[in-house]
mmCIF file of N, CA and C in Angstrom:
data_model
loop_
_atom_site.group_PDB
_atom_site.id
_atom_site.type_symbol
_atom_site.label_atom_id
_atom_site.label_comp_id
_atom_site.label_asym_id
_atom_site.label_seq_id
_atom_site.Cartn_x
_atom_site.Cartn_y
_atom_site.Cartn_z
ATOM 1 N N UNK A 1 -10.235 7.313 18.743
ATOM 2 C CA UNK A 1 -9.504 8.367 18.077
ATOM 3 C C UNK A 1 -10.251 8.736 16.795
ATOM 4 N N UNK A 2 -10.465 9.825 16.427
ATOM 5 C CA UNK A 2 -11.095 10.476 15.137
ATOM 6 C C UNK A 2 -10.320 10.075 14.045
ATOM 7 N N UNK A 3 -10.718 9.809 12.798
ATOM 8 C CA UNK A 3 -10.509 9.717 11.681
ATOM 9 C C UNK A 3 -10.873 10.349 10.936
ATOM 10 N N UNK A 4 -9.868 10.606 9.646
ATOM 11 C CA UNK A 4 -10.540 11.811 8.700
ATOM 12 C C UNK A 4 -10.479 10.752 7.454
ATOM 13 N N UNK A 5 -11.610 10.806 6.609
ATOM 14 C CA UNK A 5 -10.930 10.316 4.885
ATOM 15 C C UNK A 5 -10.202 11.347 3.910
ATOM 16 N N UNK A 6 -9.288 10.197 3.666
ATOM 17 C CA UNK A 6 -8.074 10.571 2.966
ATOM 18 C C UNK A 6 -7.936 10.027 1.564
ATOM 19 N N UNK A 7 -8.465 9.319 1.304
ATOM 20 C CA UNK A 7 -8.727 8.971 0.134
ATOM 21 C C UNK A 7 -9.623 7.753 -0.706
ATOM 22 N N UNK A 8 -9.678 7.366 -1.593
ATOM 23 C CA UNK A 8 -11.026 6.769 -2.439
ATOM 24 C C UNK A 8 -10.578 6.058 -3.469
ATOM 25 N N UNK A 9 -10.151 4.723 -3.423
ATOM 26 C CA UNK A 9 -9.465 3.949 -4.308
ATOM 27 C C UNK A 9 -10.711 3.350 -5.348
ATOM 28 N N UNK A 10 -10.281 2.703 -6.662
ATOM 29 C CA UNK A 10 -11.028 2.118 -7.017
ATOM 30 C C UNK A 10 -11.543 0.363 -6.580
ATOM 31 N N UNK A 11 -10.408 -0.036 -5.991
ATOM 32 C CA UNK A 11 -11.127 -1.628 -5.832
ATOM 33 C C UNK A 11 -9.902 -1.814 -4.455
ATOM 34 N N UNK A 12 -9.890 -2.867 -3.352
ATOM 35 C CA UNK A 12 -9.173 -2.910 -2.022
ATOM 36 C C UNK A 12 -8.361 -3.561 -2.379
ATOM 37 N N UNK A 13 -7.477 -4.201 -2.845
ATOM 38 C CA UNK A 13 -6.064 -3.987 -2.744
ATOM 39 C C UNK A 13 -5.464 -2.953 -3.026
ATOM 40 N N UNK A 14 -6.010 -2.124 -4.223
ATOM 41 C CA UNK A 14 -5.452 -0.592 -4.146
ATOM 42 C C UNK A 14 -5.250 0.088 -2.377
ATOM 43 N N UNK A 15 -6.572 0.113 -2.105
ATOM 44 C CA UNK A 15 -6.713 0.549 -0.581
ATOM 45 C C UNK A 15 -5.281 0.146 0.550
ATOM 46 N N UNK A 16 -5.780 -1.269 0.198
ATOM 47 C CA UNK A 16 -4.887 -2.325 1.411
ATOM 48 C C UNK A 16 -3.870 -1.566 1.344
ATOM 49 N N UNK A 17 -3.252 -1.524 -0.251
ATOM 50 C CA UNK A 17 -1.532 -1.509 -0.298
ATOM 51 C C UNK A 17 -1.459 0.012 0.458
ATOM 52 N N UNK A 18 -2.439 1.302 -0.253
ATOM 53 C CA UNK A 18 -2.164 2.903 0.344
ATOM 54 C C UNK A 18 -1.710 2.702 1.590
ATOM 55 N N UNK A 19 -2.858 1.768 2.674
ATOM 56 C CA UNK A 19 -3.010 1.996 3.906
ATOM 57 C C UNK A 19 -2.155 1.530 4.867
ATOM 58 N N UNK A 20 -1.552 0.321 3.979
ATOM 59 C CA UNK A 20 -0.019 -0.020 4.679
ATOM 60 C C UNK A 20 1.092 0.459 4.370
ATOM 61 N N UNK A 21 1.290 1.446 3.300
ATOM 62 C CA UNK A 21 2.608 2.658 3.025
ATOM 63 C C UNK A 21 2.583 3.562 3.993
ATOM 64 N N UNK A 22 1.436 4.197 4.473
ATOM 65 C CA UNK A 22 1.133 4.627 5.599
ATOM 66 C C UNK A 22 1.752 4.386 6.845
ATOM 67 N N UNK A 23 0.840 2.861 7.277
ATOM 68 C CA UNK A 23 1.493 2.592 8.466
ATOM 69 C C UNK A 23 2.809 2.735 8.747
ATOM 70 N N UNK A 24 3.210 1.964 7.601
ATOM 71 C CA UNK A 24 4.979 1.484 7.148
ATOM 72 C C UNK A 24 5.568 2.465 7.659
ATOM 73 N N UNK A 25 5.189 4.177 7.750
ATOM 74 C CA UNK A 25 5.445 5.339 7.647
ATOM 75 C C UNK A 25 5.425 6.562 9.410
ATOM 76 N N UNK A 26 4.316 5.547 9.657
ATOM 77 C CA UNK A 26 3.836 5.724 11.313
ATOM 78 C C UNK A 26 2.532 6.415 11.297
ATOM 79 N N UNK A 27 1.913 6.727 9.809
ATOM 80 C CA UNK A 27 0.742 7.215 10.018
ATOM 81 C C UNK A 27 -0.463 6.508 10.468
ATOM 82 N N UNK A 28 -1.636 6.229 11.263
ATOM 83 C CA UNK A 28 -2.312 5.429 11.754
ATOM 84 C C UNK A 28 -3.398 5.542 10.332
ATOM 85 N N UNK A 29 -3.673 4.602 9.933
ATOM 86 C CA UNK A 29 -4.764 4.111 8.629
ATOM 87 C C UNK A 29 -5.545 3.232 8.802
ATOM 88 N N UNK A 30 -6.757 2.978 8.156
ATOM 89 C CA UNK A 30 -7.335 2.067 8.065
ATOM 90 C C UNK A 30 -8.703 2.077 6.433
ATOM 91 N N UNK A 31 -8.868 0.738 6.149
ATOM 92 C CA UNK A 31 -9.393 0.997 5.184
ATOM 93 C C UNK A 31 -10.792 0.451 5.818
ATOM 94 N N UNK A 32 -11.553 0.922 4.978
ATOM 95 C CA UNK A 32 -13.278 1.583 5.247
ATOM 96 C C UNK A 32 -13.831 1.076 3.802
ATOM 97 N N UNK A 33 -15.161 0.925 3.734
ATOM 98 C CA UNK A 33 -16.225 0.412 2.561
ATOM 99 C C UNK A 33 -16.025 -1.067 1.830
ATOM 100 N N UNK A 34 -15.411 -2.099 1.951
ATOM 101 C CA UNK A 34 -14.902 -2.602 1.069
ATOM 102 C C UNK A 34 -16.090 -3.542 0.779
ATOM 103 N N UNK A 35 -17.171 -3.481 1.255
ATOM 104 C CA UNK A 35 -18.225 -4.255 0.492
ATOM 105 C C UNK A 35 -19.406 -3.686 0.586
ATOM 106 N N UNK A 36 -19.043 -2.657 -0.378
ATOM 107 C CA UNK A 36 -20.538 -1.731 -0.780
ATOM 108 C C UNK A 36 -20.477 -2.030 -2.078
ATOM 109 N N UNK A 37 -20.000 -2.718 -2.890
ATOM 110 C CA UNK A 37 -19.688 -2.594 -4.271
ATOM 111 C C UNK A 37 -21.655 -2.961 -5.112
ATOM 112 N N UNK A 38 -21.761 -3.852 -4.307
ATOM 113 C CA UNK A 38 -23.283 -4.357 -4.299
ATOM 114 C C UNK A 38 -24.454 -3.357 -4.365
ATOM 115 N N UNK A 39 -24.002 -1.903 -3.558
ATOM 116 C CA UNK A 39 -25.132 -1.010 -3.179
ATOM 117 C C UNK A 39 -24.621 0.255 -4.566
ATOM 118 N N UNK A 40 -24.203 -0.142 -5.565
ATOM 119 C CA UNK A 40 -23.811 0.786 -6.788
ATOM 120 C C UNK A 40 -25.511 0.524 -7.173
ATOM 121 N N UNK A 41 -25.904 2.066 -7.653
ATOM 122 C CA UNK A 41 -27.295 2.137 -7.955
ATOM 123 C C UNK A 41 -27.875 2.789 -6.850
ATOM 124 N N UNK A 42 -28.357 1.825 -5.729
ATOM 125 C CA UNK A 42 -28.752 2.516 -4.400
ATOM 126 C C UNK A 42 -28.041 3.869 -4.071
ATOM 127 N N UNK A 43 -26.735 3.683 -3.906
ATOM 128 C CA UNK A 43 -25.896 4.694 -3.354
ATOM 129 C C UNK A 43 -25.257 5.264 -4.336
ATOM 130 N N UNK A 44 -24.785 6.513 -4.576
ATOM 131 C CA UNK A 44 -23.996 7.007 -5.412
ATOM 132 C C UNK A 44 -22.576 6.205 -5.254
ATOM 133 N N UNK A 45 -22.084 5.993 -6.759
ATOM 134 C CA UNK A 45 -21.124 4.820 -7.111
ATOM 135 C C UNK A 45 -19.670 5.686 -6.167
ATOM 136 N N UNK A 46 -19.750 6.627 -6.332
ATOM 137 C CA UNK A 46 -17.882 7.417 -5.411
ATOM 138 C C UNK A 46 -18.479 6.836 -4.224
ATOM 139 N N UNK A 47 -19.232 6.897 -3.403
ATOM 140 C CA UNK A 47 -19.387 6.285 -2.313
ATOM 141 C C UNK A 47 -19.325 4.503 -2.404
ATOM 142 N N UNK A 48 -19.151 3.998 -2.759
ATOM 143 C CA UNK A 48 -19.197 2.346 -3.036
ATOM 144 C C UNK A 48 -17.942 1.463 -2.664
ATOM 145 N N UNK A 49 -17.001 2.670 -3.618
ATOM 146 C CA UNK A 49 -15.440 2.224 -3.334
ATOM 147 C C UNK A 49 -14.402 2.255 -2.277
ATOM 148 N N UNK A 50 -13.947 1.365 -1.928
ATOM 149 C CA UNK A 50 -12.851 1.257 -0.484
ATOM 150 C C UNK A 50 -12.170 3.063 -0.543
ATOM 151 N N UNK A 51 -12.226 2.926 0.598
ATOM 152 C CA UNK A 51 -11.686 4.138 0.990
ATOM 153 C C UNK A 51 -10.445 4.267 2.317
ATOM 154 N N UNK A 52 -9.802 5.086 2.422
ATOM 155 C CA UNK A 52 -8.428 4.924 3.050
ATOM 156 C C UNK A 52 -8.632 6.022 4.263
ATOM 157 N N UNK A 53 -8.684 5.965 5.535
ATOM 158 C CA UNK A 53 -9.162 6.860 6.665
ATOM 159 C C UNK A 53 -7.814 6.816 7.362
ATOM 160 N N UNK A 54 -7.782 8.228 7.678
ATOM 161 C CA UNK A 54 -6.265 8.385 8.698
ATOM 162 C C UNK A 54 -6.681 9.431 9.849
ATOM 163 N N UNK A 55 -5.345 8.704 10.725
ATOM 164 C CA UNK A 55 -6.322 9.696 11.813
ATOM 165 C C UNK A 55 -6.386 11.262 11.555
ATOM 166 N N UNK A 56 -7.123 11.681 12.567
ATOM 167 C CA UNK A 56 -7.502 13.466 12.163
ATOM 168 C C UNK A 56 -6.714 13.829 12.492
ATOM 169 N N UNK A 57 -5.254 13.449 13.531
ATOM 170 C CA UNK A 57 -4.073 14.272 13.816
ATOM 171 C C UNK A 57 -2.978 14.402 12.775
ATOM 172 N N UNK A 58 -3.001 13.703 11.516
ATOM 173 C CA UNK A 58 -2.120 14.047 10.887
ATOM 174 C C UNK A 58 -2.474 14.551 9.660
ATOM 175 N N UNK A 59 -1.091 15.038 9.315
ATOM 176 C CA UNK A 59 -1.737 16.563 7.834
ATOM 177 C C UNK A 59 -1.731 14.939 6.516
ATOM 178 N N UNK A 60 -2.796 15.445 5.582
ATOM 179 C CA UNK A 60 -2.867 15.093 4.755
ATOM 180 C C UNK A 60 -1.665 15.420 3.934
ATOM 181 N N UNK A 61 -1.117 16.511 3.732
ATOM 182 C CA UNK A 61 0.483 16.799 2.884
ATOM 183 C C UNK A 61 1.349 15.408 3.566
ATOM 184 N N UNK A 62 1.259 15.634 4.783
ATOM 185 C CA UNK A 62 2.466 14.061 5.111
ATOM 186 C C UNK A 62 1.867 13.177 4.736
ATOM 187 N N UNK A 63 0.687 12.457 4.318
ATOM 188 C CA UNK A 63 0.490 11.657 3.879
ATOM 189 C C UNK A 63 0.660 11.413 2.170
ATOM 190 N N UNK A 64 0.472 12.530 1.689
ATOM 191 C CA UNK A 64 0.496 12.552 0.090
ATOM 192 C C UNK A 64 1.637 12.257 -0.093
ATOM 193 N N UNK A 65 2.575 12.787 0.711
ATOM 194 C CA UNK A 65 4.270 12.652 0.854
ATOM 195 C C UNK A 65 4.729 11.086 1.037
ATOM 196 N N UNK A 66 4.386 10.686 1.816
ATOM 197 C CA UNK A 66 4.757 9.061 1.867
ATOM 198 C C UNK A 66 3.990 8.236 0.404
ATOM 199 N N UNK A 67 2.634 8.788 -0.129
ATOM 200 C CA UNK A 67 2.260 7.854 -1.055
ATOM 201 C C UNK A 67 3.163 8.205 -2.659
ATOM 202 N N UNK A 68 3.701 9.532 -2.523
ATOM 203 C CA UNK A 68 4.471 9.841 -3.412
ATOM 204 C C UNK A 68 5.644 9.384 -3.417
ATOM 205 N N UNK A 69 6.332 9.813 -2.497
ATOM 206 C CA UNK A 69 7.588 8.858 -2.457
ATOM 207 C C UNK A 69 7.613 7.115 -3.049
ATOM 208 N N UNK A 70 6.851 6.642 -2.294
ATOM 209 C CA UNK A 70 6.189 5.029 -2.723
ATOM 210 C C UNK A 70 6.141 5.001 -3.977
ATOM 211 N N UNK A 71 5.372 5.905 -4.706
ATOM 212 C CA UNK A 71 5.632 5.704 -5.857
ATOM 213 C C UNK A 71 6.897 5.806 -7.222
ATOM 214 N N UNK A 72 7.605 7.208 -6.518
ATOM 215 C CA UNK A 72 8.404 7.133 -7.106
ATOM 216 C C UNK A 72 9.680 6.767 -6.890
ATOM 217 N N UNK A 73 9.756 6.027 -5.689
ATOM 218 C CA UNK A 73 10.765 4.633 -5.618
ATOM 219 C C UNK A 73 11.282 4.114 -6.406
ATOM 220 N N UNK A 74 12.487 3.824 -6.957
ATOM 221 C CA UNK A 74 12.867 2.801 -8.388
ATOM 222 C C UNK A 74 12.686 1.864 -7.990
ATOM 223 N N UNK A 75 11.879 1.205 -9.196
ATOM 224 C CA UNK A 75 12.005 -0.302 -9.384
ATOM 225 C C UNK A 75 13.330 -1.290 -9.472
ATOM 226 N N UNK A 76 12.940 -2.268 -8.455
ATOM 227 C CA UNK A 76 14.695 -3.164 -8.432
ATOM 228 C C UNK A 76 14.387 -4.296 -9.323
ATOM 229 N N UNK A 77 15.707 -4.179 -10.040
ATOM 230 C CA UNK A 77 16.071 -5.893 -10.990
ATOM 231 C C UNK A 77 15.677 -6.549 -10.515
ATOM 232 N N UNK A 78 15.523 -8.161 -10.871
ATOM 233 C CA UNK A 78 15.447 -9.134 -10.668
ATOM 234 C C UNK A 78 16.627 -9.846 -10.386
ATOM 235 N N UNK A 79 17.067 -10.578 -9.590
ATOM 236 C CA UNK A 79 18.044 -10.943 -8.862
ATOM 237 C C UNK A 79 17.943 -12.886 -8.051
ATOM 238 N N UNK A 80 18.895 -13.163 -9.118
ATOM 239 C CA UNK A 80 19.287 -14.687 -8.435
ATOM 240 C C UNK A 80 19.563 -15.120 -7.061
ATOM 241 N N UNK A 81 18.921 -15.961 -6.551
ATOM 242 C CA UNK A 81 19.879 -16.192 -5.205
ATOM 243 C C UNK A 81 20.834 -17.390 -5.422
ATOM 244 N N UNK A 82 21.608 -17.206 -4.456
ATOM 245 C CA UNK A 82 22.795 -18.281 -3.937
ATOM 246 C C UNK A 82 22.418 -19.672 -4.583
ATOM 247 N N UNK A 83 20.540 -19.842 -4.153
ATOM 248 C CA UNK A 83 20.498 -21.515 -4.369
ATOM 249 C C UNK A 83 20.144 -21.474 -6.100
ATOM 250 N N UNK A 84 19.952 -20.746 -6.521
ATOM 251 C CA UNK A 84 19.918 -20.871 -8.230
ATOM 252 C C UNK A 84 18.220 -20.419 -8.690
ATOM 253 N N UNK A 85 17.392 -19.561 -7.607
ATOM 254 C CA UNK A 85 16.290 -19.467 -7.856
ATOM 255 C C UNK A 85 15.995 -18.112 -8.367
ATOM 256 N N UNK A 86 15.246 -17.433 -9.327
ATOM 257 C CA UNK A 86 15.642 -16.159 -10.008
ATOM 258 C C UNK A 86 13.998 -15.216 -9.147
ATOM 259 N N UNK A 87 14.336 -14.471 -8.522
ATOM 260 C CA UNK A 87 13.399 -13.623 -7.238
ATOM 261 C C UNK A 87 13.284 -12.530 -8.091
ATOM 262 N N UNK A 88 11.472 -11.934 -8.171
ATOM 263 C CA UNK A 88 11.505 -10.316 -8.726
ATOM 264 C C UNK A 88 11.997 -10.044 -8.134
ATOM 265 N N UNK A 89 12.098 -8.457 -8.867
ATOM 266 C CA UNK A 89 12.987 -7.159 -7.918
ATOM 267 C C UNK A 89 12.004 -6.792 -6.597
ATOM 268 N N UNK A 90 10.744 -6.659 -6.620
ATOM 269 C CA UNK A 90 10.038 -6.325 -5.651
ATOM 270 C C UNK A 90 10.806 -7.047 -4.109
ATOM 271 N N UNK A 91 11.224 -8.202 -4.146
ATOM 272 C CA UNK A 91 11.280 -9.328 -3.162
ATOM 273 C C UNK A 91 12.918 -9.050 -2.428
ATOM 274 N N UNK A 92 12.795 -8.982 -1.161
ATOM 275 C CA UNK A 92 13.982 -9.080 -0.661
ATOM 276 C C UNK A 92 14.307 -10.354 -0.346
ATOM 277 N N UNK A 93 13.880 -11.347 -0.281
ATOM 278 C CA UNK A 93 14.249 -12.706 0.424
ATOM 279 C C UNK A 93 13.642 -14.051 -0.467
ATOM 280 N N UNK A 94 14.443 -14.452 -0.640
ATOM 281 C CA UNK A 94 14.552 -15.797 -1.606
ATOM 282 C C UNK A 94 12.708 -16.802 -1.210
ATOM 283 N N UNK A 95 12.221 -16.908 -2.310
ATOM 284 C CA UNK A 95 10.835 -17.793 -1.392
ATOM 285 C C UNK A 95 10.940 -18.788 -0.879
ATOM 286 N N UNK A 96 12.747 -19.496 -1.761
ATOM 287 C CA UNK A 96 13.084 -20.990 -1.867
ATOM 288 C C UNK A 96 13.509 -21.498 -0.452
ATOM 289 N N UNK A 97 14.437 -20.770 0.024
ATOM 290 C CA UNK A 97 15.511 -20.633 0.428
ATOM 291 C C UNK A 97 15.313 -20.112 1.806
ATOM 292 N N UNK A 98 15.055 -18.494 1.690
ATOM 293 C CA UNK A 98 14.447 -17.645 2.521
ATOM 294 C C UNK A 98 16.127 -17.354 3.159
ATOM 295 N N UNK A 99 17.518 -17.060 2.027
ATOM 296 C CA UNK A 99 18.482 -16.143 1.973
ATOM 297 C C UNK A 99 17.845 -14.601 1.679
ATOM 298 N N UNK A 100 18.055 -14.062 2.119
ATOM 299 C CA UNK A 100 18.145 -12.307 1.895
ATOM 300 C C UNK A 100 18.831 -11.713 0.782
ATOM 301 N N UNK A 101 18.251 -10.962 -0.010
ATOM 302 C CA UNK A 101 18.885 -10.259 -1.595
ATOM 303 C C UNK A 101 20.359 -9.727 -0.936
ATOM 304 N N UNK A 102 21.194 -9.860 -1.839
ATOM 305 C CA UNK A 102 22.880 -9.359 -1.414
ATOM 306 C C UNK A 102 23.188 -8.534 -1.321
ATOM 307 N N UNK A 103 22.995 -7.378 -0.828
ATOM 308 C CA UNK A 103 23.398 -5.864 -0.990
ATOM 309 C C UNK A 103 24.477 -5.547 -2.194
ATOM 310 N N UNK A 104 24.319 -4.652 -3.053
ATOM 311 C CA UNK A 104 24.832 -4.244 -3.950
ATOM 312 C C UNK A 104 26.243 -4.563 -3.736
ATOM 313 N N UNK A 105 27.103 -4.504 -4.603
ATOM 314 C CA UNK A 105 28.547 -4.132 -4.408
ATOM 315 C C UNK A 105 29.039 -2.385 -4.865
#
């Protein structure tokens, strides 16, 4: 299947995380370059950095759309569980425990 690039992160976990909001999303992704960092000099440096490839069937607007949304997601509290262990907000499920965050009241 063809791929188009979609975008040009500075270092791969940036990449990783784009390319799995994506998936998360149903867009097909994959990340590309992640060890050219070495060939800065040889190669022009925008070319060096991980880069985020999606397939050629989908519009880049739906994709900007899912990385936007992602971003402007609210951030969740931090939240105790049951067994007394205090979980960022990022985390749905206790690390201790592995109870599930409580749905609001």
């Amino acid at each position: 299947m063809a791929m188009k690039l979609f975008l040009r992160c500075l270092d791969a976990i940036e990449a990783h995380h784009r390319a799995n909001l994506l998936r998360a999303a149903g867009i097909r992704a994959e990340v590309r370059n992640t060890h050219l960092a070495g060939a800065v000099g040889d190669i022009p440096f925008i070319e060096t950095g991980p880069q985020v490839w999606i397939d050629a069937s989908e519009s880049i607007e739906r994709a900007r759309e899912v990385l936007d949304q992602a971003a402007a997601a609210p951030v969740q509290p931090d939240w105790r569980c049951e067994c007394g262990e205090m979980i960022e907000g990022q985390f749905a499920q206790c690390w201790s425990c592995g109870r599930t965050r409580p749905l609001d009241p």
